[in-house]
């Protein structure tokens, strides 16, 4: 499955999957699109502060190592962000499972943020990101020392 950066296709889909409202300003996306043109995975990035960036990650199909490497390479290596912050509404069990799987840690909560309950904020610091190394980093031609 090819990687795409078409935010006009990926962004609205990711927002719907993450129970958020798509805001194209200050946003970029990386995703996988099936042969029929339907997104199967997307990372929607927004509001880069120079040190941190917000990300919403949605998956409805299989992930590829190249996609996983790309969604961590973009903020950490290309933008030089120090951390990625993922907000997840507490009733979105699929997204909660995904951020835990990727290694994000809970750092805060806003009560009654959405109809689905509290907004839980998860963060990952660059030095804690295992997805930039090994077979994932190799998919992008990244050596172990970088």
Short mmCIF file of C-alpha atoms in Angstrom, two decimals:
data_model
loop_
_atom_site.label_atom_id
_atom_site.label_comp_id
_atom_site.label_asym_id
_atom_site.label_seq_id
_atom_site.Cartn_x
_atom_site.Cartn_y
_atom_site.Cartn_z
CA UNK A 1 0.00 0.00 0.00
CA UNK A 2 1.48 3.38 -0.94
CA UNK A 3 2.13 6.16 1.57
CA UNK A 4 0.28 9.40 0.86
CA UNK A 5 0.53 12.94 2.24
CA UNK A 6 -2.76 14.16 0.73
CA UNK A 7 -4.26 15.92 3.73
CA UNK A 8 -7.53 16.59 1.92
CA UNK A 9 -8.23 12.84 1.81
CA UNK A 10 -6.43 11.70 4.95
CA UNK A 11 -7.33 14.53 7.34
CA UNK A 12 -11.13 14.30 7.28
CA UNK A 13 -10.92 10.50 7.52
CA UNK A 14 -8.50 10.62 10.48
CA UNK A 15 -10.62 13.23 12.24
CA UNK A 16 -13.73 11.08 11.91
CA UNK A 17 -11.92 7.99 13.20
CA UNK A 18 -10.51 9.95 16.15
CA UNK A 19 -13.84 11.63 17.00
CA UNK A 20 -12.38 15.07 16.26
CA UNK A 21 -13.19 17.96 13.92
CA UNK A 22 -10.89 18.28 10.89
CA UNK A 23 -9.08 21.60 10.81
CA UNK A 24 -6.82 21.88 7.74
CA UNK A 25 -5.01 25.02 8.90
CA UNK A 26 -1.60 24.19 10.40
CA UNK A 27 -2.15 20.51 9.60
CA UNK A 28 -0.32 17.85 7.63
CA UNK A 29 -0.96 14.13 7.17
CA UNK A 30 0.79 10.89 6.39
CA UNK A 31 -1.32 7.86 5.55
CA UNK A 32 -1.93 4.63 3.73
CA UNK A 33 -4.53 4.51 0.98
CA UNK A 34 -6.01 1.27 -0.33
CA UNK A 35 -6.24 0.54 -4.05
CA UNK A 36 -9.86 1.73 -4.03
CA UNK A 37 -8.77 5.16 -2.74
CA UNK A 38 -9.96 4.64 0.84
CA UNK A 39 -7.59 5.53 3.68
CA UNK A 40 -6.67 2.62 5.95
CA UNK A 41 -4.31 4.47 8.30
CA UNK A 42 -3.40 8.10 8.87
CA UNK A 43 -1.46 10.35 11.20
CA UNK A 44 -2.82 13.89 11.29
CA UNK A 45 -0.30 16.39 12.67
CA UNK A 46 -1.19 19.90 13.75
CA UNK A 47 -0.05 22.89 15.76
CA UNK A 48 3.72 22.42 15.74
CA UNK A 49 5.13 24.72 18.44
CA UNK A 50 8.80 24.36 17.59
CA UNK A 51 9.21 21.86 20.43
CA UNK A 52 6.02 19.76 20.37
CA UNK A 53 3.43 18.70 17.84
CA UNK A 54 -0.10 17.35 18.24
CA UNK A 55 -0.93 14.10 16.44
CA UNK A 56 -4.08 12.08 15.88
CA UNK A 57 -3.45 8.55 14.62
CA UNK A 58 -6.18 6.39 13.07
CA UNK A 59 -6.02 2.83 11.75
CA UNK A 60 -8.66 0.64 10.13
CA UNK A 61 -6.41 -1.84 8.34
CA UNK A 62 -2.92 -3.27 8.52
CA UNK A 63 0.06 -1.06 9.22
CA UNK A 64 3.30 -1.28 7.29
CA UNK A 65 6.74 -0.83 8.90
CA UNK A 66 7.41 2.01 6.41
CA UNK A 67 4.25 3.85 7.50
CA UNK A 68 5.08 3.44 11.21
CA UNK A 69 8.62 4.71 10.60
CA UNK A 70 7.30 7.67 8.56
CA UNK A 71 4.83 8.88 11.19
CA UNK A 72 7.62 9.11 13.77
CA UNK A 73 10.35 10.26 11.38
CA UNK A 74 8.33 13.31 10.25
CA UNK A 75 7.90 14.98 13.66
CA UNK A 76 11.11 13.81 15.32
CA UNK A 77 13.65 13.99 12.50
CA UNK A 78 12.20 16.30 9.87
CA UNK A 79 10.65 18.86 12.23
CA UNK A 80 13.08 18.21 15.11
CA UNK A 81 10.19 18.08 17.60
CA UNK A 82 11.09 17.06 21.13
CA UNK A 83 7.73 15.36 21.73
CA UNK A 84 4.49 14.25 20.12
CA UNK A 85 1.26 14.83 22.04
CA UNK A 86 -1.81 12.73 21.22
CA UNK A 87 -5.19 13.78 22.62
CA UNK A 88 -7.70 10.93 22.85
CA UNK A 89 -11.31 11.08 24.09
CA UNK A 90 -11.72 8.44 26.77
CA UNK A 91 -14.52 6.54 25.00
CA UNK A 92 -12.37 5.98 21.89
CA UNK A 93 -11.05 2.58 22.98
CA UNK A 94 -9.47 1.86 19.60
CA UNK A 95 -7.33 5.01 19.75
CA UNK A 96 -6.47 4.40 23.41
CA UNK A 97 -5.19 0.95 22.51
CA UNK A 98 -3.18 2.33 19.59
CA UNK A 99 -1.39 5.07 21.55
CA UNK A 100 -0.52 2.56 24.28
CA UNK A 101 0.82 0.14 21.64
CA UNK A 102 3.02 2.85 20.13
CA UNK A 103 4.43 3.69 23.57
CA UNK A 104 2.77 7.01 24.39
CA UNK A 105 2.35 7.74 28.12
CA UNK A 106 -0.60 9.59 29.71
CA UNK A 107 0.40 13.08 30.86
CA UNK A 108 -2.87 14.87 31.57
CA UNK A 109 -6.64 14.92 31.40
CA UNK A 110 -9.37 17.51 30.86
CA UNK A 111 -12.71 16.42 32.38
CA UNK A 112 -15.87 16.43 30.23
CA UNK A 113 -14.05 17.62 27.11
CA UNK A 114 -16.36 15.87 24.65
CA UNK A 115 -19.62 13.96 24.54
CA UNK A 116 -17.53 10.83 24.98
CA UNK A 117 -16.01 12.03 28.24
CA UNK A 118 -12.62 13.30 29.30
CA UNK A 119 -9.80 14.17 26.93
CA UNK A 120 -6.68 12.25 27.86
CA UNK A 121 -3.37 13.61 26.64
CA UNK A 122 -0.57 11.17 25.83
CA UNK A 123 3.00 12.15 25.02
CA UNK A 124 6.14 10.55 23.65
CA UNK A 125 9.57 12.15 23.85
CA UNK A 126 11.96 11.67 20.95
CA UNK A 127 14.50 9.75 23.04
CA UNK A 128 11.80 7.22 24.03
CA UNK A 129 10.68 6.48 20.45
CA UNK A 130 11.56 2.90 19.54
CA UNK A 131 10.08 3.32 16.05
CA UNK A 132 13.06 5.30 14.73
CA UNK A 133 15.37 2.32 15.13
CA UNK A 134 15.71 -1.27 13.95
CA UNK A 135 13.59 -2.58 11.11
CA UNK A 136 11.33 0.48 11.17
CA UNK A 137 14.17 2.95 10.75
CA UNK A 138 15.70 0.76 8.08
CA UNK A 139 12.52 1.17 6.01
CA UNK A 140 13.44 4.81 5.61
CA UNK A 141 17.16 4.16 5.21
CA UNK A 142 17.95 5.35 8.74
CA UNK A 143 21.02 3.86 10.39
CA UNK A 144 20.97 2.74 14.02
CA UNK A 145 23.13 5.63 15.20
CA UNK A 146 20.98 8.45 13.88
#
